[in-house]
Amino acid sequence: MRIFTAALATETNTFSPICIDRRAFEASLYAPPGKHPETPTLCTAPITVGRRVAAEKGWHLIEGTAAWADPAGLVNRATYEMLRGEILGQLRAAQPVDAVVLGLHGAMVADGYEDTEGDLLARVREIVGPDVLVCAELDPHSHLTAKRIAAADFFVFFKEFPHTDFVDRAEDLWRIAVDTLEGRMRPVMSVFDCRMIDVFPTSREPMRSFVDKLIRIENEDPDVLSLSVVHGFMAGDVPEMGTKMVVVTNARLDKGQELARNLGLELFAKRGMFRMPEIDARQAVAEAIAAPVGPVVIADMWDNPGGGTAGDATVVLQELLASGVTDAAIGTIWDPMAVQICMAAGEGAEIPLRFGAKSAPGTGDPIDGIVSIMRLVRNAEMRFGESLAPFGDAAHIRYRGIDIILNSTRAQGFDPSLFSVMGIDPRSKKILVIKSTNHFYASFSKIAAKILYCSAGSPYPNDPTRTPYRHAPRDIWPIASDPHAKRGAA
């Protein structure tokens, strides 16, 4: 067998002011054929798992380019077309192939292309023809469009949020692909539109039990090859935004459609129950101070670079300063200019510095003061599961007793190694502030005495009833109270 694999991924917050060009991919991951590292990034596990599978089978794996950019706003049109052309050219050169196995995100939007994954998949299908297997692993914070469904044989999405299972789901993707290529299965995909948009953390109920149920069905029903919830991405203003239920069966389309509908309506019935309990900055800081032991983790959940925001908000920091807190560390505040100034000054220097709150309204005010430069690290990285997440050149500064990490490559706080690599012992601090919605949970929960989810400022459009959508559907919950009733589906 000859299998082509490649990856092209980012998550587009269409309300973000930060555009993505080729340099953004190169700063996060740009790996031409054969240059992908042994460890996967979030959306490139099909490549690393594919290497092992192909070696075991004696198949020929043809690797194309792998490119990932940290979430932000629109992708530059020329950048998308260049990367798309690169991968499609590699696929043409690899012909003939028996399958195409891709790593995608699912929420990329480029200037002039509101459905980039649909565009890419349709062009892949045009090259390989109707009989070649085309499949992909995707992030659940994505948009599932009719164009994508028409172009691919099946999709597998991560089940967990935080996304701790991207390697496991790549294993599922390849298992189904192998069984299909060897004639044991004929995967068919059924999709149910839940007519909703929400946040679905699997670190808490009721989503934990729902995902456990999906896994149980997969294990017990031989007709069911894969079950996925496409959470949707509420910061993506596109026509097919929203939550979907995907069922992949072995040639049992009718059964898959019924199961997708039943599971989708079960999910819809729990609408409004999934999101984490959110408090404002003042309450979060007060509760953290009052906690008997630390570290207390304050998740600045809506200034999350993983959702496309800048990650430069100072709202929580300003509350800490106003409350006289000193035993705290902030990771991170994105400010490449401030990092450059610190790098020039050097470790041990004390300098006047303005930092933070430069990207957009609703992120607080810039901080001005004399700071001590504690540590400088070039090309800093933190752990993220089995992979490493870069956060660029970084500076550990101390301001009025608070340790603050300034970074030059936007990245959310995945792991306590974010602090330790900058010379801060996270376990020794009473309060840790991180920029993340829920990906932090898998690792930070192991050291946290308490976790507080803080909704501070307004960098991310987290309330669909108030978000000024121009393209997203209006007949989904919570924009509409009960869209299924109108359609006679519930």
Coordinates of C-alpha atoms in Angstrom, one line a residue, residues 148-424:
R148 CA -16.1 18.2 4.0
I149 CA -18.5 15.4 4.5
A150 CA -18.9 15.0 0.7
A151 CA -15.1 14.9 0.2
A152 CA -14.0 12.4 2.9
D153 CA -14.8 8.8 3.7
F154 CA -14.7 9.4 7.5
F155 CA -13.5 11.7 10.2
V156 CA -12.3 11.0 13.8
F157 CA -12.3 13.9 16.2
F158 CA -10.6 14.1 19.6
K159 CA -13.0 13.1 22.4
E160 CA -11.4 14.8 25.3
F161 CA -11.3 18.5 26.3
P162 CA -8.6 19.1 27.4
H163 CA -7.3 17.3 24.3
T164 CA -5.2 14.6 26.0
D165 CA -6.2 12.0 23.5
F166 CA -5.0 13.2 20.2
V167 CA -2.6 10.3 19.8
D168 CA -5.3 7.8 20.8
R169 CA -7.7 9.2 18.2
A170 CA -4.9 9.0 15.6
E171 CA -4.6 5.3 16.5
D172 CA -8.4 5.0 15.9
L173 CA -8.1 6.8 12.6
W174 CA -5.4 4.4 11.4
R175 CA -7.2 1.3 12.8
I176 CA -10.2 2.1 10.7
A177 CA -8.1 3.0 7.7
V178 CA -6.2 -0.3 7.9
D179 CA -9.3 -2.4 8.2
T180 CA -10.8 -0.5 5.3
L181 CA -7.8 -1.0 3.0
E182 CA -7.6 -4.6 3.9
G183 CA -11.2 -5.2 3.0
R184 CA -12.7 -5.9 6.5
M185 CA -14.7 -2.7 6.8
R186 CA -16.6 -0.1 4.8
P187 CA -16.9 3.0 6.9
V188 CA -19.9 5.3 6.4
M189 CA -20.4 8.6 8.2
S190 CA -23.7 9.8 9.7
V191 CA -24.0 13.4 11.0
F192 CA -26.7 15.0 13.2
D193 CA -26.8 18.8 13.6
C194 CA -27.5 19.5 17.3
R195 CA -28.5 23.1 16.5
M196 CA -26.5 24.5 19.4
I197 CA -23.1 25.9 20.4
D198 CA -21.6 25.5 23.9
V199 CA -18.4 24.7 25.8
F200 CA -18.0 21.0 26.6
P201 CA -15.2 20.3 29.1
T202 CA -14.8 16.6 29.7
S203 CA -13.0 17.3 33.0
R204 CA -16.4 17.7 34.6
E205 CA -20.0 16.5 34.4
P206 CA -22.1 16.1 32.5
M207 CA -19.7 15.8 29.5
R208 CA -17.5 13.3 31.3
S209 CA -20.3 10.8 31.5
F210 CA -21.4 11.5 28.0
V211 CA -18.0 10.8 26.5
D212 CA -17.6 7.7 28.7
K213 CA -20.9 6.5 27.2
L214 CA -19.5 7.0 23.6
I215 CA -16.5 5.0 24.4
R216 CA -18.6 2.2 25.9
I217 CA -20.8 2.1 22.8
E218 CA -17.7 1.8 20.6
N219 CA -16.4 -1.0 22.7
E220 CA -19.6 -3.0 22.8
D221 CA -21.2 -2.5 19.3
P222 CA -19.3 -4.1 16.5
D223 CA -21.2 -2.0 13.9
V224 CA -19.9 1.3 15.4
L225 CA -16.4 2.2 14.4
S226 CA -16.2 5.7 15.9
L227 CA -18.3 8.3 17.7
S228 CA -17.4 12.0 17.9
V229 CA -18.9 15.2 19.2
V230 CA -17.9 18.1 17.1
H231 CA -18.1 20.8 19.8
G232 CA -18.1 23.7 17.3
F233 CA -16.1 26.9 17.7
M234 CA -18.2 29.8 18.8
A235 CA -15.5 32.4 17.9
G236 CA -15.7 31.3 14.2
D237 CA -18.2 33.4 12.4
V238 CA -19.0 30.9 9.5
P239 CA -22.3 29.7 8.1
E240 CA -22.1 26.1 9.4
M241 CA -20.8 26.9 12.9
G242 CA -22.3 24.7 15.7
T243 CA -22.3 21.4 17.5
K244 CA -22.6 18.1 15.5
M245 CA -22.7 14.4 16.4
V246 CA -20.7 12.1 14.1
V247 CA -21.2 8.3 13.9
V248 CA -19.0 6.2 11.7
T249 CA -20.4 2.7 11.2
N250 CA -19.4 -0.4 9.2
A251 CA -21.8 0.0 6.2
R252 CA -24.8 0.6 8.5
L253 CA -25.9 4.1 7.4
D254 CA -29.4 3.8 8.8
K255 CA -28.2 2.6 12.2
G256 CA -25.6 5.4 12.2
Q257 CA -28.2 8.1 11.4
E258 CA -30.5 6.9 14.2
L259 CA -27.7 6.7 16.7
A260 CA -26.3 10.2 15.7
R261 CA -29.8 11.7 16.1
N262 CA -30.4 10.0 19.5
L263 CA -27.0 11.0 20.9
G264 CA -27.3 14.5 19.5
L265 CA -30.7 15.1 21.1
E266 CA -29.4 13.7 24.4
L267 CA -26.6 16.3 24.2
F268 CA -29.0 19.0 23.3
A269 CA -31.2 18.1 26.3
K270 CA -28.3 19.0 28.6
R271 CA -27.6 22.4 27.0
G272 CA -26.5 25.1 29.4
M273 CA -25.2 22.5 31.9
F274 CA -21.7 22.0 30.5
R275 CA -19.7 25.2 31.0
M276 CA -17.4 25.6 34.0
P277 CA -18.6 27.9 36.8
E278 CA -17.2 31.4 36.0
I279 CA -16.4 34.2 38.4
D280 CA -15.0 37.7 37.8
A281 CA -11.5 38.9 38.5
R282 CA -12.3 40.5 41.9
Q283 CA -14.0 37.4 43.2
A284 CA -11.3 35.1 41.8
V285 CA -8.5 37.0 43.5
A286 CA -10.4 37.3 46.8
E287 CA -11.1 33.5 46.9
A288 CA -7.4 32.8 46.0
I289 CA -6.2 35.0 48.8
A290 CA -8.7 33.4 51.3
A291 CA -7.7 29.8 50.4
P292 CA -5.7 28.2 53.3
V293 CA -3.1 26.6 51.0
G294 CA -1.8 26.9 47.5
P295 CA -1.2 26.9 44.7
V296 CA -4.5 28.3 43.7
V297 CA -4.8 28.3 39.9
I298 CA -6.8 31.2 38.4
A299 CA -7.6 30.3 34.8
D300 CA -8.0 33.6 32.9
M301 CA -10.2 31.5 30.6
W302 CA -11.3 34.0 27.9
D303 CA -7.9 35.5 27.3
N304 CA -6.8 32.2 25.9
P305 CA -4.3 32.2 23.0
G306 CA -5.6 28.7 22.3
G307 CA -8.9 30.4 21.3
G308 CA -7.2 32.9 19.1
T309 CA -6.9 35.9 21.5
A310 CA -3.6 37.7 22.1
G311 CA -3.1 36.5 25.6
D312 CA -1.9 40.0 26.7
A313 CA -4.8 41.0 29.1
T314 CA -3.8 42.5 32.4
V315 CA -7.2 42.5 34.1
V316 CA -6.4 39.8 36.6
L317 CA -2.9 41.1 37.2
Q318 CA -4.3 44.6 38.0
E319 CA -6.6 43.0 40.5
L320 CA -3.7 41.2 42.2
L321 CA -1.8 44.5 42.4
A322 CA -4.8 46.3 43.8
S323 CA -5.1 43.6 46.5
G324 CA -1.4 43.8 47.5
V325 CA -0.7 40.2 46.5
T326 CA 3.0 39.3 46.1
D327 CA 3.1 35.5 46.3
A328 CA 1.9 35.0 42.8
A329 CA 3.1 34.1 39.3
I330 CA 1.5 35.0 35.9
G331 CA 2.1 32.8 32.9
T332 CA 2.0 34.4 30.4
I333 CA 1.5 37.9 29.0
W334 CA 2.2 38.1 25.3
D335 CA 4.3 41.2 24.5
P336 CA 7.1 40.6 22.0
M337 CA 8.3 44.2 22.2
A338 CA 8.7 44.0 25.9
V339 CA 10.5 40.8 25.6
Q340 CA 12.9 42.4 23.1
I341 CA 13.5 45.2 25.5
C342 CA 14.2 42.8 28.4
M343 CA 16.6 40.7 26.2
A344 CA 18.5 43.9 25.4
A345 CA 18.8 44.9 29.1
G346 CA 19.9 41.4 30.2
E347 CA 19.3 39.3 33.3
G348 CA 19.6 41.1 36.6
A349 CA 18.8 44.5 35.2
E350 CA 16.1 46.8 36.6
I351 CA 14.4 48.8 34.0
P352 CA 11.3 50.9 33.4
L353 CA 8.9 48.8 31.3
R354 CA 5.4 49.1 29.8
F355 CA 3.9 45.7 29.0
G356 CA 0.5 44.1 28.3
A357 CA -2.9 45.1 27.0
K358 CA -1.9 46.3 23.6
S359 CA -4.0 44.1 21.3
A360 CA -7.6 45.1 21.7
P361 CA -10.2 46.7 23.9
G362 CA -11.4 44.8 26.9
T363 CA -8.0 43.6 27.9
G364 CA -7.3 46.1 30.7
D365 CA -4.6 48.7 30.7
P366 CA -0.9 48.5 30.0
I367 CA 1.3 48.1 33.1
D368 CA 4.0 50.7 33.7
G369 CA 6.7 50.4 36.3
I370 CA 10.2 49.4 37.3
V371 CA 10.8 45.7 36.8
S372 CA 13.5 43.3 37.7
I373 CA 14.6 40.9 34.9
M374 CA 15.0 37.5 36.6
R375 CA 15.6 35.2 33.7
L376 CA 15.7 35.2 29.9
V377 CA 15.2 32.1 27.8
R378 CA 15.5 31.9 24.0
N379 CA 13.0 29.6 22.2
A380 CA 11.3 28.5 25.4
E381 CA 9.1 25.4 25.4
M382 CA 6.6 23.8 27.9
R383 CA 5.3 20.3 28.0
F384 CA 1.9 19.4 26.4
G385 CA 1.2 15.7 26.9
E386 CA 3.6 13.8 24.7
S387 CA 4.7 16.9 22.8
L388 CA 6.4 20.3 23.4
A389 CA 4.6 23.6 22.9
P390 CA 6.8 26.6 22.1
F391 CA 6.2 30.0 23.6
G392 CA 9.1 31.8 22.0
D393 CA 11.7 34.1 23.5
A394 CA 10.6 34.7 27.0
A395 CA 11.4 37.0 30.0
H396 CA 10.7 36.3 33.6
I397 CA 10.2 39.7 35.3
R398 CA 9.3 40.6 38.8
Y399 CA 7.0 43.6 39.4
R400 CA 5.9 44.7 42.9
G401 CA 6.6 41.2 44.2
I402 CA 4.7 39.3 41.4
D403 CA 6.6 37.0 39.0
I404 CA 5.4 37.5 35.4
I405 CA 6.4 35.6 32.3
L406 CA 6.4 37.7 29.1
N407 CA 6.4 35.7 25.9
S408 CA 6.9 36.4 22.2
T409 CA 5.1 33.4 20.7
R410 CA 1.5 33.2 21.8
A411 CA 0.6 30.0 23.6
Q412 CA -1.8 29.1 26.3
G413 CA -0.6 27.6 29.6
F414 CA -0.6 23.8 29.2
D415 CA 1.7 22.6 31.9
P416 CA 3.5 23.7 35.1
S417 CA 6.8 23.4 33.1
L418 CA 5.8 26.8 31.7
F419 CA 6.9 28.3 35.0
S420 CA 9.8 25.9 35.9
V421 CA 11.6 26.5 32.6
M422 CA 11.6 30.2 33.5
G423 CA 13.1 29.6 36.9
I424 CA 9.8 29.7 38.9

